[in-house]
Amino acid sequence: MRPIDATPLTRDGNVLILAYDHGLEHGPVDFAGRPESADPESVFRAATHDAVTSLAVQKGVGEAYYPSYEDDVTLLAKLNGTSNMWMGEPDSSVNCSVEYAATQLEADAVGFTIYPGSNNEVEMVEEFREIQEEAREYDMPVVLWSYPRGQGLKNDTSEDVIAYAARLGLELGADVTKVKYPGSKEGMAHAVEMAGKTKVVMSGGSKRSDEAFLQSVRAVMDAGGAGLAVGRNVWQREQPDQILDALERVIHDGQSVDAALQ
Ligand code: FBP
């Protein structure tokens, strides 16, 4: 098994995944504020920025657009997803196999969502077992979107819940676990500690001001996190390159938010 730091998913140990699976997860509403973002081409172009260590997309987008970007973008194939039209208990359909991702999409890594706390948790974790073991055979890093969600969960971003979500990544064999921000640097530090050798990255969330967004990224890095998996806070902006420049300074160069914004 290749150490995660020896894969293109990281740059000097840090991670910046550009997430673009929203067309499936949220639908066209996410593209409304910046219509160009509906065109995957514009996001593939953004993903060629040096700060980005991989682009996460669903199978269909990967099939249609990745062939033109194979030399410039590291592809992370998201293997499951659910539309916002699904009204049942949180669940996510597997729509691509590891074998297909490796041999047909030419992906470098795979990603998978689980919703711990959902009544479908057992099946989702069993599906994750299959993809995690198969990914090991292909020597592909595995990124877990660990999003506690379900009837019994009242606050899915509390510090305890996020620490538990991060811990699940270690227990289940993820190389990187993506969690929501627990609201403070201390909360993130607890999650990072619980994740042991599994890297923890923050999920970007809905679009915020440059400063508020970068402050949360700085807090993640100061808490020992490995970086970010972000979608809307990059490609909903008019100039994705500008925020990627700032993210490069905070995540990869260790700079302050003020320095990054200048
Ligand atoms: P954002 O940075 O835009 O929040 O994207 C991160 C992400 O995990 C996406 O990969 C995914 O589509 C989305 O958030 C799911 O968010 P939620 O399930 O909370 O609606």
PDB file of C-alpha atoms in Angstrom, residues 60-186:
ATOM      1  CA  GLY A  60     -20.422  10.763 -15.928  1.00  0.00           C
ATOM      2  CA  VAL A  61     -18.596  14.065 -15.590  1.00  0.00           C
ATOM      3  CA  GLY A  62     -15.292  12.204 -15.337  1.00  0.00           C
ATOM      4  CA  GLU A  63     -16.033  10.183 -18.464  1.00  0.00           C
ATOM      5  CA  ALA A  64     -17.048  13.180 -20.512  1.00  0.00           C
ATOM      6  CA  TYR A  65     -14.455  15.751 -19.474  1.00  0.00           C
ATOM      7  CA  TYR A  66     -11.394  14.118 -17.893  1.00  0.00           C
ATOM      8  CA  PRO A  67      -9.802  12.853 -21.137  1.00  0.00           C
ATOM      9  CA  SER A  68      -8.798  16.437 -22.013  1.00  0.00           C
ATOM     10  CA  TYR A  69      -7.318  17.087 -18.559  1.00  0.00           C
ATOM     11  CA  GLU A  70      -5.513  13.842 -17.724  1.00  0.00           C
ATOM     12  CA  ASP A  71      -2.106  15.499 -17.813  1.00  0.00           C
ATOM     13  CA  ASP A  72      -3.049  18.453 -15.642  1.00  0.00           C
ATOM     14  CA  VAL A  73      -5.603  17.241 -13.096  1.00  0.00           C
ATOM     15  CA  THR A  74      -5.600  14.458 -10.489  1.00  0.00           C
ATOM     16  CA  LEU A  75      -8.989  12.784 -10.651  1.00  0.00           C
ATOM     17  CA  LEU A  76     -10.878  11.589  -7.582  1.00  0.00           C
ATOM     18  CA  ALA A  77     -13.873   9.513  -8.657  1.00  0.00           C
ATOM     19  CA  LYS A  78     -16.813   9.848  -6.290  1.00  0.00           C
ATOM     20  CA  LEU A  79     -18.391   6.411  -6.257  1.00  0.00           C
ATOM     21  CA  ASN A  80     -21.759   7.164  -4.688  1.00  0.00           C
ATOM     22  CA  GLY A  81     -24.208  10.028  -4.406  1.00  0.00           C
ATOM     23  CA  THR A  82     -27.843  10.980  -3.881  1.00  0.00           C
ATOM     24  CA  SER A  83     -29.983  13.652  -5.437  1.00  0.00           C
ATOM     25  CA  ASN A  84     -31.708  16.271  -3.345  1.00  0.00           C
ATOM     26  CA  MET A  85     -35.005  14.846  -4.560  1.00  0.00           C
ATOM     27  CA  TRP A  86     -34.548  11.794  -2.350  1.00  0.00           C
ATOM     28  CA  MET A  87     -36.771  12.283   0.688  1.00  0.00           C
ATOM     29  CA  GLY A  88     -36.035   9.089   2.587  1.00  0.00           C
ATOM     30  CA  GLU A  89     -33.640   8.347   5.409  1.00  0.00           C
ATOM     31  CA  PRO A  90     -30.117   9.519   4.397  1.00  0.00           C
ATOM     32  CA  ASP A  91     -28.625   7.098   1.892  1.00  0.00           C
ATOM     33  CA  SER A  92     -26.375   7.210  -1.173  1.00  0.00           C
ATOM     34  CA  SER A  93     -26.446   4.992  -4.254  1.00  0.00           C
ATOM     35  CA  VAL A  94     -23.262   3.388  -5.485  1.00  0.00           C
ATOM     36  CA  ASN A  95     -23.008   4.433  -9.130  1.00  0.00           C
ATOM     37  CA  CYS A  96     -19.446   3.483 -10.034  1.00  0.00           C
ATOM     38  CA  SER A  97     -17.098   0.647  -9.100  1.00  0.00           C
ATOM     39  CA  VAL A  98     -13.463   0.997  -8.119  1.00  0.00           C
ATOM     40  CA  GLU A  99     -12.502  -1.123 -11.120  1.00  0.00           C
ATOM     41  CA  TYR A 100     -14.380   1.188 -13.488  1.00  0.00           C
ATOM     42  CA  ALA A 101     -12.858   4.258 -11.846  1.00  0.00           C
ATOM     43  CA  ALA A 102      -9.358   2.833 -12.173  1.00  0.00           C
ATOM     44  CA  THR A 103      -9.513   1.282 -15.627  1.00  0.00           C
ATOM     45  CA  GLN A 104     -12.057   3.358 -17.546  1.00  0.00           C
ATOM     46  CA  LEU A 105     -11.976   6.789 -15.911  1.00  0.00           C
ATOM     47  CA  GLU A 106      -8.224   6.598 -15.204  1.00  0.00           C
ATOM     48  CA  ALA A 107      -8.935   8.053 -11.767  1.00  0.00           C
ATOM     49  CA  ASP A 108      -6.128   8.378  -9.231  1.00  0.00           C
ATOM     50  CA  ALA A 109      -8.278   8.109  -6.095  1.00  0.00           C
ATOM     51  CA  VAL A 110     -11.814   7.254  -5.014  1.00  0.00           C
ATOM     52  CA  GLY A 111     -14.319   8.915  -2.707  1.00  0.00           C
ATOM     53  CA  PHE A 112     -17.343   7.587  -0.875  1.00  0.00           C
ATOM     54  CA  THR A 113     -20.004   9.070   1.409  1.00  0.00           C
ATOM     55  CA  ILE A 114     -21.391   7.429   4.523  1.00  0.00           C
ATOM     56  CA  TYR A 115     -24.115   8.845   6.758  1.00  0.00           C
ATOM     57  CA  PRO A 116     -23.376   7.443  10.231  1.00  0.00           C
ATOM     58  CA  GLY A 117     -26.517   7.623  12.313  1.00  0.00           C
ATOM     59  CA  SER A 118     -28.794   6.959   9.382  1.00  0.00           C
ATOM     60  CA  ASN A 119     -30.968   3.869   9.440  1.00  0.00           C
ATOM     61  CA  ASN A 120     -28.994   2.924   6.319  1.00  0.00           C
ATOM     62  CA  GLU A 121     -25.624   3.121   8.060  1.00  0.00           C
ATOM     63  CA  VAL A 122     -25.085  -0.637   8.151  1.00  0.00           C
ATOM     64  CA  GLU A 123     -25.504  -1.079   4.387  1.00  0.00           C
ATOM     65  CA  MET A 124     -23.425   2.000   3.607  1.00  0.00           C
ATOM     66  CA  VAL A 125     -20.539   0.796   5.749  1.00  0.00           C
ATOM     67  CA  GLU A 126     -20.712  -2.627   4.109  1.00  0.00           C
ATOM     68  CA  GLU A 127     -20.530  -0.948   0.701  1.00  0.00           C
ATOM     69  CA  PHE A 128     -17.592   1.107   1.921  1.00  0.00           C
ATOM     70  CA  ARG A 129     -15.806  -2.083   2.975  1.00  0.00           C
ATOM     71  CA  GLU A 130     -16.032  -3.391  -0.576  1.00  0.00           C
ATOM     72  CA  ILE A 131     -14.725  -0.245  -2.195  1.00  0.00           C
ATOM     73  CA  GLN A 132     -11.989   0.285   0.411  1.00  0.00           C
ATOM     74  CA  GLU A 133     -10.623  -3.234  -0.082  1.00  0.00           C
ATOM     75  CA  GLU A 134     -10.818  -3.012  -3.858  1.00  0.00           C
ATOM     76  CA  ALA A 135      -9.117   0.384  -3.817  1.00  0.00           C
ATOM     77  CA  ARG A 136      -6.225  -1.173  -1.909  1.00  0.00           C
ATOM     78  CA  GLU A 137      -5.806  -3.689  -4.748  1.00  0.00           C
ATOM     79  CA  TYR A 138      -5.489  -0.820  -7.212  1.00  0.00           C
ATOM     80  CA  ASP A 139      -3.310   1.174  -4.818  1.00  0.00           C
ATOM     81  CA  MET A 140      -5.761   4.068  -4.946  1.00  0.00           C
ATOM     82  CA  PRO A 141      -6.203   6.390  -1.959  1.00  0.00           C
ATOM     83  CA  VAL A 142      -9.648   6.399  -0.386  1.00  0.00           C
ATOM     84  CA  VAL A 143     -11.413   9.571   0.745  1.00  0.00           C
ATOM     85  CA  LEU A 144     -14.384   9.176   3.064  1.00  0.00           C
ATOM     86  CA  TRP A 145     -17.098  11.833   3.203  1.00  0.00           C
ATOM     87  CA  SER A 146     -18.163  11.123   6.820  1.00  0.00           C
ATOM     88  CA  TYR A 147     -21.407  13.009   7.355  1.00  0.00           C
ATOM     89  CA  PRO A 148     -23.372  11.982  10.466  1.00  0.00           C
ATOM     90  CA  ARG A 149     -27.005  12.450   9.556  1.00  0.00           C
ATOM     91  CA  GLY A 150     -30.317  10.794  10.361  1.00  0.00           C
ATOM     92  CA  GLN A 151     -33.430  10.856  12.460  1.00  0.00           C
ATOM     93  CA  GLY A 152     -31.649  10.487  15.793  1.00  0.00           C
ATOM     94  CA  LEU A 153     -29.079  13.246  15.256  1.00  0.00           C
ATOM     95  CA  LYS A 154     -30.087  16.651  16.527  1.00  0.00           C
ATOM     96  CA  ASN A 155     -26.796  18.463  15.883  1.00  0.00           C
ATOM     97  CA  ASP A 156     -24.637  16.906  13.244  1.00  0.00           C
ATOM     98  CA  THR A 157     -21.800  19.423  13.585  1.00  0.00           C
ATOM     99  CA  SER A 158     -21.296  19.310  17.354  1.00  0.00           C
ATOM    100  CA  GLU A 159     -17.701  18.688  18.432  1.00  0.00           C
ATOM    101  CA  ASP A 160     -18.444  15.191  19.699  1.00  0.00           C
ATOM    102  CA  VAL A 161     -20.271  14.169  16.568  1.00  0.00           C
ATOM    103  CA  ILE A 162     -17.545  15.491  14.256  1.00  0.00           C
ATOM    104  CA  ALA A 163     -14.835  13.788  16.331  1.00  0.00           C
ATOM    105  CA  TYR A 164     -16.804  10.558  16.006  1.00  0.00           C
ATOM    106  CA  ALA A 165     -17.166  11.093  12.238  1.00  0.00           C
ATOM    107  CA  ALA A 166     -13.402  11.585  11.945  1.00  0.00           C
ATOM    108  CA  ARG A 167     -12.705   8.534  14.062  1.00  0.00           C
ATOM    109  CA  LEU A 168     -14.865   6.388  11.799  1.00  0.00           C
ATOM    110  CA  GLY A 169     -12.510   7.191   8.939  1.00  0.00           C
ATOM    111  CA  LEU A 170      -9.609   5.684  10.872  1.00  0.00           C
ATOM    112  CA  GLU A 171     -11.625   2.680  11.991  1.00  0.00           C
ATOM    113  CA  LEU A 172     -12.935   1.924   8.500  1.00  0.00           C
ATOM    114  CA  GLY A 173      -9.641   2.397   6.662  1.00  0.00           C
ATOM    115  CA  ALA A 174      -9.933   5.754   4.905  1.00  0.00           C
ATOM    116  CA  ASP A 175      -6.772   7.633   3.961  1.00  0.00           C
ATOM    117  CA  VAL A 176      -8.511  10.993   4.200  1.00  0.00           C
ATOM    118  CA  THR A 177     -11.748  11.794   6.014  1.00  0.00           C
ATOM    119  CA  LYS A 178     -13.807  14.774   5.094  1.00  0.00           C
ATOM    120  CA  VAL A 179     -15.909  16.259   7.889  1.00  0.00           C
ATOM    121  CA  LYS A 180     -17.977  19.380   8.408  1.00  0.00           C
ATOM    122  CA  TYR A 181     -16.386  22.157  10.459  1.00  0.00           C
ATOM    123  CA  PRO A 182     -17.292  21.682  14.151  1.00  0.00           C
ATOM    124  CA  GLY A 183     -17.354  25.435  14.764  1.00  0.00           C
ATOM    125  CA  SER A 184     -13.991  25.953  16.449  1.00  0.00           C
ATOM    126  CA  LYS A 185     -10.301  25.212  16.156  1.00  0.00           C
ATOM    127  CA  GLU A 186     -10.482  23.199  19.379  1.00  0.00           C
TER     128      GLU A 186
END
